Coordinates of C-alpha atoms in Angstrom, one line a residue:
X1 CA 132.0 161.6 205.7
X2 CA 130.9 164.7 206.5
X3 CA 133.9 166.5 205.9
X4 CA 134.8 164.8 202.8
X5 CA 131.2 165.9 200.8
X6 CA 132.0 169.7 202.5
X7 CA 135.3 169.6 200.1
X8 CA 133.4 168.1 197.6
X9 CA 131.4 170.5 197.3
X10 CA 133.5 173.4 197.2
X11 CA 135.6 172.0 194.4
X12 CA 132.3 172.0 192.6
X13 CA 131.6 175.3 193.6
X14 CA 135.4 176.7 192.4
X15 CA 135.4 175.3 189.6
X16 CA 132.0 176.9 188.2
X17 CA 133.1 180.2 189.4
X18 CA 136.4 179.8 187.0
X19 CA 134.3 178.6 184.4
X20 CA 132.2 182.0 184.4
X21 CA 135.0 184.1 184.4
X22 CA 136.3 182.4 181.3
X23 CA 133.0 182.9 179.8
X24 CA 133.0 186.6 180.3
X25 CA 136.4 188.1 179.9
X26 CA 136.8 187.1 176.1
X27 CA 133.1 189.3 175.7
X28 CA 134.7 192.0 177.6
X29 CA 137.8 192.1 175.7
X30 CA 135.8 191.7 172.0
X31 CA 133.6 195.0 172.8
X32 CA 136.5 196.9 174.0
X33 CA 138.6 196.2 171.2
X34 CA 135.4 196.8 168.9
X35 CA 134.9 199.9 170.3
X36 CA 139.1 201.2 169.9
X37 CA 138.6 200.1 166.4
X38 CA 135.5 201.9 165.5
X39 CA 135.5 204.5 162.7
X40 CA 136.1 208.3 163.9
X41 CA 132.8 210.0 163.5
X42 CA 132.9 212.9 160.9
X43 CA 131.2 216.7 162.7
X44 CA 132.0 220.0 161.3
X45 CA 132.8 222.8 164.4
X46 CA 132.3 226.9 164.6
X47 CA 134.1 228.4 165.9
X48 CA 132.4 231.0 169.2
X49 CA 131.7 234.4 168.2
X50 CA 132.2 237.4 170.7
X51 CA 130.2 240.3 169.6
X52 CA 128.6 243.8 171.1
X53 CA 125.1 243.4 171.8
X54 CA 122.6 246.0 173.0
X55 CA 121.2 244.9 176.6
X56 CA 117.4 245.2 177.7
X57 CA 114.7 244.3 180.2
X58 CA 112.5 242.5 178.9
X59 CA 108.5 243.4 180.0
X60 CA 104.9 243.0 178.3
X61 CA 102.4 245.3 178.1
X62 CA 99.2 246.4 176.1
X63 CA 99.0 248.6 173.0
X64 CA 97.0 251.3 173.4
X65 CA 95.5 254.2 170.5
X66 CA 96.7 257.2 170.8
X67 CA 93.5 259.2 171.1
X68 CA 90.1 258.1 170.9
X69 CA 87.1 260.1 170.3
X70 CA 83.6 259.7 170.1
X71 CA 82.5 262.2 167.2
X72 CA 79.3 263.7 167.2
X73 CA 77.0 266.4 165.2
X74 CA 76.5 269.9 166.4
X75 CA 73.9 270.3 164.5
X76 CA 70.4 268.7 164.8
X77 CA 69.0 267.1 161.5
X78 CA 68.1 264.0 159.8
X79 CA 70.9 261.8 158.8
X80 CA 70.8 261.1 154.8
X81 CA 74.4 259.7 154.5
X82 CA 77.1 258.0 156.9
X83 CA 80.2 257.3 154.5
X84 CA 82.3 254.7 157.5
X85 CA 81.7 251.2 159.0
X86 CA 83.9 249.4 161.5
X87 CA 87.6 249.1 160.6
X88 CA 87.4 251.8 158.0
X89 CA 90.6 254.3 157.8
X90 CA 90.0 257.9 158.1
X91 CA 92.0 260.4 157.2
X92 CA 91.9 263.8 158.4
X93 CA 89.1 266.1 157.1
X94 CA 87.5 263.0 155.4
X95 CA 83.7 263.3 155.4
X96 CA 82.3 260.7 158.0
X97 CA 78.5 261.5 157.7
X98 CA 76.0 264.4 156.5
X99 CA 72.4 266.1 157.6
X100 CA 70.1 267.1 155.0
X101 CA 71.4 270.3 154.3
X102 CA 67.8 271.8 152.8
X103 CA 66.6 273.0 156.4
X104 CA 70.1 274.7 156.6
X105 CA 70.4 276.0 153.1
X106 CA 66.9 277.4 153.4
X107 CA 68.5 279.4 156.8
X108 CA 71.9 280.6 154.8
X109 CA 69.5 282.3 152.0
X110 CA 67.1 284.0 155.2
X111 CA 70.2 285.4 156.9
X112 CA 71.2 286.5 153.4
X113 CA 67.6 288.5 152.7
X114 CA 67.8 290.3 156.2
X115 CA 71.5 291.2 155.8
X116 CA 70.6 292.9 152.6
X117 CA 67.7 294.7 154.2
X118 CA 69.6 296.0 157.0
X119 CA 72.3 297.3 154.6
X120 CA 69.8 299.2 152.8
X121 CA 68.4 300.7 155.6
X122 CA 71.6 302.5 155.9
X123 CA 72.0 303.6 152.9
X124 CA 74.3 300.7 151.5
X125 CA 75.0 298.5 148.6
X126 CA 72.8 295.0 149.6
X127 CA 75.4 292.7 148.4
X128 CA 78.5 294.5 149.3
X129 CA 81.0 293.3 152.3
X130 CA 82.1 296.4 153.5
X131 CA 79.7 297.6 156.5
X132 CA 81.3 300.6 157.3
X133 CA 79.5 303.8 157.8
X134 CA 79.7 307.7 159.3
X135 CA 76.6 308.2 160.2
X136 CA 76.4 312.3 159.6
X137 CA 76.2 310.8 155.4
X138 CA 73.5 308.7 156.2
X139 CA 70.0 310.0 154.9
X140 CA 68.5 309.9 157.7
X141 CA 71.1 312.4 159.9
X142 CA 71.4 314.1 156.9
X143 CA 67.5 315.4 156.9
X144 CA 67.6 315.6 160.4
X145 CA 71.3 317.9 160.6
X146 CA 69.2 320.1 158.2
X147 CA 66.2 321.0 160.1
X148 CA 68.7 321.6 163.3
X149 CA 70.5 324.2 160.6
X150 CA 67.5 326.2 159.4
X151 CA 66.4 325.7 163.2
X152 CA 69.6 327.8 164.5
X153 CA 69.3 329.9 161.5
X154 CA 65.6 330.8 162.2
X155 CA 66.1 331.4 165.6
X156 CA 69.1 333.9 164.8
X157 CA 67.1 335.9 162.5
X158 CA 64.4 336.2 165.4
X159 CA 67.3 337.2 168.0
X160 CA 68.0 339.8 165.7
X161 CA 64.4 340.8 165.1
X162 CA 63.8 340.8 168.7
X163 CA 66.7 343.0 169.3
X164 CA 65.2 345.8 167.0
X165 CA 62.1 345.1 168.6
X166 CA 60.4 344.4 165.8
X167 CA 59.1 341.2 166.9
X168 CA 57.1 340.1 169.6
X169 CA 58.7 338.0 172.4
X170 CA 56.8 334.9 171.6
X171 CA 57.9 334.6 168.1
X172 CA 61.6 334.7 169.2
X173 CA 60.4 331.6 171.8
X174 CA 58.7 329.6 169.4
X175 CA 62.5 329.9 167.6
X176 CA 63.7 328.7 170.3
X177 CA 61.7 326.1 171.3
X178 CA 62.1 324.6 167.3
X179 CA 65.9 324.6 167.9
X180 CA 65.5 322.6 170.5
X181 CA 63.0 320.3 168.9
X182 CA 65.9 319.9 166.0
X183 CA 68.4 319.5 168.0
X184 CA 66.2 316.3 169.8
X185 CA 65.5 315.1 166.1
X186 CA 69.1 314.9 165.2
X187 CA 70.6 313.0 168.3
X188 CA 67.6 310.6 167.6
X189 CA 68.5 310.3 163.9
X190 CA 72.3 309.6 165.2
X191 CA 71.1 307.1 167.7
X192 CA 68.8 305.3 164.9
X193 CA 71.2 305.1 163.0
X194 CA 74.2 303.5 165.0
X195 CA 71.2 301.4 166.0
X196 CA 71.0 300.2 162.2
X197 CA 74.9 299.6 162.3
X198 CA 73.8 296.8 165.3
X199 CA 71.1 295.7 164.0
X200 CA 73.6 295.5 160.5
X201 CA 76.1 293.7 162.6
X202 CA 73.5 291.1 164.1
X203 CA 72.6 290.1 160.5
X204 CA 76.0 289.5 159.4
X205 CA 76.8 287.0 162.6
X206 CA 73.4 285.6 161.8
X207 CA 74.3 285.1 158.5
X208 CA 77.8 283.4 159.6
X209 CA 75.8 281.1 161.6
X210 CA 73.7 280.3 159.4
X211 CA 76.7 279.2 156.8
X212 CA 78.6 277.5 159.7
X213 CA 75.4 275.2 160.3
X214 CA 75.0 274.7 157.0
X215 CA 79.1 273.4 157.1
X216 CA 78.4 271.4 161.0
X217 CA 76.1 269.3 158.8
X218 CA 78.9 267.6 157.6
X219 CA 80.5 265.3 160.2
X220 CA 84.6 265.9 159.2
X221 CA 87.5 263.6 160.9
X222 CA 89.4 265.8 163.3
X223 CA 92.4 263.2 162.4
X224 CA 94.1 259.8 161.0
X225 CA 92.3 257.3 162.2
X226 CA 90.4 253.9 161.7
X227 CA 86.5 253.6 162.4
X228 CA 86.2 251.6 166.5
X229 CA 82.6 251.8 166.4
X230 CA 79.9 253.5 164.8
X231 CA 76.2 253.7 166.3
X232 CA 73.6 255.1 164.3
X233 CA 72.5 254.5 160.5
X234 CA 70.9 256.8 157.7
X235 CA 67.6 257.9 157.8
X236 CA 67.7 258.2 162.1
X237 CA 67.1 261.9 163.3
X238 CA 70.1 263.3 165.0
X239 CA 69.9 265.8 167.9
X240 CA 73.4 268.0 168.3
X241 CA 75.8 265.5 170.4
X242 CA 74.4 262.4 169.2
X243 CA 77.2 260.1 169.2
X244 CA 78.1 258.8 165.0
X245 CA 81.4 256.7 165.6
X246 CA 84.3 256.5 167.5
X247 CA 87.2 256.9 166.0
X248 CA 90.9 255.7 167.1
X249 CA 94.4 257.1 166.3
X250 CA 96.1 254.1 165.1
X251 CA 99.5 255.7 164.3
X252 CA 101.5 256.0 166.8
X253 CA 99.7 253.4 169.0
X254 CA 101.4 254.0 173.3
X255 CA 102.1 250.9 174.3
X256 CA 101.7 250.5 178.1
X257 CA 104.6 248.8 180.5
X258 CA 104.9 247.9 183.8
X259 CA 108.8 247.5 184.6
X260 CA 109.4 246.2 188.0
X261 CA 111.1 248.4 190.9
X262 CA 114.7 246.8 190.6
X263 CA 115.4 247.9 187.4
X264 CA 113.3 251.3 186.9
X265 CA 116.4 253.3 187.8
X266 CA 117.5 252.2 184.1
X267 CA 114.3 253.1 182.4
X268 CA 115.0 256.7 180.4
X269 CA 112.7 258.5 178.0
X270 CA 114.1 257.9 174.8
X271 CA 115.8 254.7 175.1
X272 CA 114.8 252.4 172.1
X273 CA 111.8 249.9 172.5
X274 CA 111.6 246.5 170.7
X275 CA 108.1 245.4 170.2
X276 CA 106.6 242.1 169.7
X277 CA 103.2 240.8 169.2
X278 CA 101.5 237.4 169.3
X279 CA 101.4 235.5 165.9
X280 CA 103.4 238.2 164.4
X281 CA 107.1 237.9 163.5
X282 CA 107.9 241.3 162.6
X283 CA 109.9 243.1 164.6
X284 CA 108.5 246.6 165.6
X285 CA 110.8 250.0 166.8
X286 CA 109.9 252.0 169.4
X287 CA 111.2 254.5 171.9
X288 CA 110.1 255.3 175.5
X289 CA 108.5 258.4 176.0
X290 CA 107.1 259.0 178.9
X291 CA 107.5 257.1 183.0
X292 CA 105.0 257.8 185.3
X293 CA 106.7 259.8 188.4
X294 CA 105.7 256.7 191.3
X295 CA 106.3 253.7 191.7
X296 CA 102.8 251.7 191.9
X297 CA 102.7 250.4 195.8
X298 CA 100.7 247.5 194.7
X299 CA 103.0 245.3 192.5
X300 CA 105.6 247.6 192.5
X301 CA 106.4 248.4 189.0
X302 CA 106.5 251.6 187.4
X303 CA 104.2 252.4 184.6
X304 CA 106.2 253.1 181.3
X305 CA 104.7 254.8 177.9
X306 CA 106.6 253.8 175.1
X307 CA 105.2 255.0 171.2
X308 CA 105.4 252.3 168.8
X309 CA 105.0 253.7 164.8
X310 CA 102.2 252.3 162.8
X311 CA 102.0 253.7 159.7
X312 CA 100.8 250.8 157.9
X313 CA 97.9 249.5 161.0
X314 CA 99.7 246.2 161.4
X315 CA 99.4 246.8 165.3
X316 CA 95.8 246.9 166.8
X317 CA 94.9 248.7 170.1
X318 CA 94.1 246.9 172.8
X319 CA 97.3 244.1 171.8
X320 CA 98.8 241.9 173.9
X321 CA 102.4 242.7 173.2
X322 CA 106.2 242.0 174.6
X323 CA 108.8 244.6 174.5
X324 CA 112.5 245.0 175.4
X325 CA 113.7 248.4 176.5
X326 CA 117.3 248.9 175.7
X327 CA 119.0 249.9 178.7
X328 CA 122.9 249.3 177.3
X329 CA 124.0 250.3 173.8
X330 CA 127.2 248.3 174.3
X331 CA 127.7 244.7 176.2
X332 CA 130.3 241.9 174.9
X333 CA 128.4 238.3 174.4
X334 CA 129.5 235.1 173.5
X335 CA 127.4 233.5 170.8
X336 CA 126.9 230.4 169.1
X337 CA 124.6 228.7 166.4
X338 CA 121.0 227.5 168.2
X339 CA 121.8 224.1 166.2
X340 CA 124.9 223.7 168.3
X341 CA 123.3 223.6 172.0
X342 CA 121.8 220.0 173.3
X343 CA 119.3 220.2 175.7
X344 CA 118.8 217.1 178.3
X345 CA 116.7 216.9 181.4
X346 CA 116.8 220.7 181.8
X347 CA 120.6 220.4 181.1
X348 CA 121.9 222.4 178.7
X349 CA 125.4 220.9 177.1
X350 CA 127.1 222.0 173.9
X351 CA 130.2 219.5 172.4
X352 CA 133.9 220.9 171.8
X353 CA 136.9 218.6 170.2
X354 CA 140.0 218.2 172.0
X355 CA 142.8 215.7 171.0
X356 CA 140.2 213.7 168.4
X357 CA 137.9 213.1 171.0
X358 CA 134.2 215.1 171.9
X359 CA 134.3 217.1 174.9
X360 CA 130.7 217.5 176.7
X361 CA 130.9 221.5 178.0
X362 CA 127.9 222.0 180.4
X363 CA 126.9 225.8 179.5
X364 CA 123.9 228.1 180.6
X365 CA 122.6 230.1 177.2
X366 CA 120.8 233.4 177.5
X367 CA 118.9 235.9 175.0
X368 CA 118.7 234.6 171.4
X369 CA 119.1 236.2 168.3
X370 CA 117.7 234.4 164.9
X371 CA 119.6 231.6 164.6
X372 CA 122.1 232.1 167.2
X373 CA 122.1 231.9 170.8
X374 CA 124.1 233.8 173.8
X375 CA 126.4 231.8 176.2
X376 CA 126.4 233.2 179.8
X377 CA 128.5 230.6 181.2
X378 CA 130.5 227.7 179.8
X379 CA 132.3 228.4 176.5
X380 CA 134.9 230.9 175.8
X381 CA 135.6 233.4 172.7
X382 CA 136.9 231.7 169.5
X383 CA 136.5 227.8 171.4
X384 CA 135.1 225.3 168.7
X385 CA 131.9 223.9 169.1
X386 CA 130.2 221.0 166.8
X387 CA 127.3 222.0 165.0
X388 CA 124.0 219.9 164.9
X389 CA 125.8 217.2 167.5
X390 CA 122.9 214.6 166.6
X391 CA 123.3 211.7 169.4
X392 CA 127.1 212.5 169.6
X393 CA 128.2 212.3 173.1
X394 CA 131.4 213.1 174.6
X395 CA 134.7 210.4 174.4
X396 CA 133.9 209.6 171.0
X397 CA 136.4 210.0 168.7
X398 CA 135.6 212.3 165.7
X399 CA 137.1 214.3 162.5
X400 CA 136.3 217.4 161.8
X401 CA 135.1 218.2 158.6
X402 CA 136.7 220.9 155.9

């Protein structure tokens, strides 16, 4: 009995197993045949482009102003006018700020009045330019040139006298002794004189002084720049090197790198820059121009100056800012359209056709370009890829479109 419900039972047990395999195989065989029947999916292909590309090391850095100065009066004075505020753009020899200039104009016209004097006390035109002199046609030589004449005449006609002996020795010294007295007079009338030429001289440099004051109360840009800060307003009293603003070059601005060790070797002055900034799509030129001669021990990178042109103040010092120095003019690349490469779990795959059937291509993409991308690894020159693959995957079978 036993045996008997043991074959029972795996009759039972057979025949459900058969039944289950009829059940399946017809689904099996539908999807198949549903799938060798579907429609080929329409793609349009491009084809890979080889091209020469520039290559680059890619770094960021920090845009820097060219110069930066904090400008200042030479002058002390009482500020009536400051022309700037932050962000303003100064060109050179723009007036920044001014002094009231009556303390200084009231100076120019003193200098003025004592120049004149001291040219008339020499004989000369007050308002003329020329200071030249000879001092034997000044008056004061001239008198004293001719008491030493009728001095040395006198005492000749005594000599004379006294030779005769006609005279008395004491009239021929008391000749004598007036010579000498003119002769004093005339080397102190020479002396007075180049002392008035001095004195003459002082007045004019006074005078200068005076005027270039009167000038120093204007604050001037010393170049093109834009207004960083400014620190005092009108109406304060000033004292010479009293900081007004600080001004920055904005054009060129140095931008700042740090390239690592490996590839410093490549780094030369010269070699063109590309420059990019943070919410900013343009594009801006550059070239390197000067490396710093160490290498820093801390991080190892070398410090790299490259000057960026801003003409139109787009860039701002102190800018966070990416840049690519072009190491090689002239490298071959592959490249295809952004559109085309279909990224998955990290994996990067693009899609070829081969016999009316999508080919997955595993591939490993590099710098990109607008809308176009470079292919390290995986696709060769001229090889069709399908644009904008959408949820195409590969061993489907496809057309390509005209």
């Amino acid at each position: 009995m036993r045996g008997r419900m043991r074959l029972y039972l795996g009759i039972v047990i057979a025949l459900l197993l058969a039944a289950g395999c009829q059940s399946d195989y017809p689904a099996t065989g539908a999807t198949q045949r549903a799938e060798q029947g579907a429609a080929p999916r329409q793609v349009r292909v491009i084809p890979a482009i080889q091209e020469t590309v520039a290559r680059g090391t890619v770094v960021t850095g920090t845009l820097a102003a060219e110069d930066q100065v904090v400008l200042s009066l030479k002058v002390t004075g009482r500020l009536s006018e400051i022309t700037v505020d932050l962000g303003s753009r100064i060109r050179k020899g723009q007036i920044i700020a001014r002094l009231d200039p009556t303390d200084f104009r009231l100076r120019v016209r003193q200098a003025e009045a004592a120049l004149q004097q001291a040219r008339a006390r020499l004989g000369l035109a007050p308002d003329g330019t020329d200071d030249r002199i000879d001092p034997e046609h000044t008056p004061l030589v001239r008198q004293a040139r001719a008491m030493l004449d009728e001095g040395r005449r006198s005492r000749d006609r005594m000599a004379a006298l006294w030779e005769r002996q006609l005279i008395a020795r004491a009239e021929l010294d008391t000749a004598a002794a007036t010579l000498q007295v003119a002769e004093g007079r005339y080397q102190d009338a020479i002396e007075e004189v180049r002392n008035r030429q001095a004195v003459l001289a002082e007045r004019r440099s006074e005078l200068a002084i005076a005027r270039q004051q009167l000038l120093d109360s204007e604050l001037r840009a010393p170049l093109d720049g834009a207004v960083r800060q400014r620190h005092v307003s009108a109406g304060e009293y000033l004292t010479a090197g009293s900081p007004v603003v600080t001004l920055v070059r904005t054009h060129p601005l140095r931008l700042r790198l740090a390239v690592p060790e490996r590839v410093a070797a490549s780094v030369r002055v010269g070699q063109p820059v590309s420059v990019k900034v943070e919410k900013d799509p343009t594009e801006y030129r550059g070239q390197v121009a000067r490396l710093s001669p160490a290498i820093n021990e801390e991080d190892r990178t070398l410090l790299v100056e490259a000057e960026v042109p801003n003409e139109h103040g787009r860039l701002r010092p102190g800018a966070f800012a990416e840049a690519e120095i072009i190491t090689e003019r002239e490298d071959r690349a592959v490249f295809v359209p952004v559109a085309s490469v279909v990224t998955f779990a990290g994996v990067e795959r693009v899609l070829t056709v081969h016999d009316g059937m999508s080919v997955e291509k595993r591939v490993q993409t590099g710098r990109r370009f607008g809308d176009r991308v470079e292919i390290v690894e995986g696709i060769r020159p001229e090889e069709l890829v399908v644009v904008e693959p959408g949820n195409l995957v590969g061993g489907q079978p496809v057309t390509v479109s005209p």
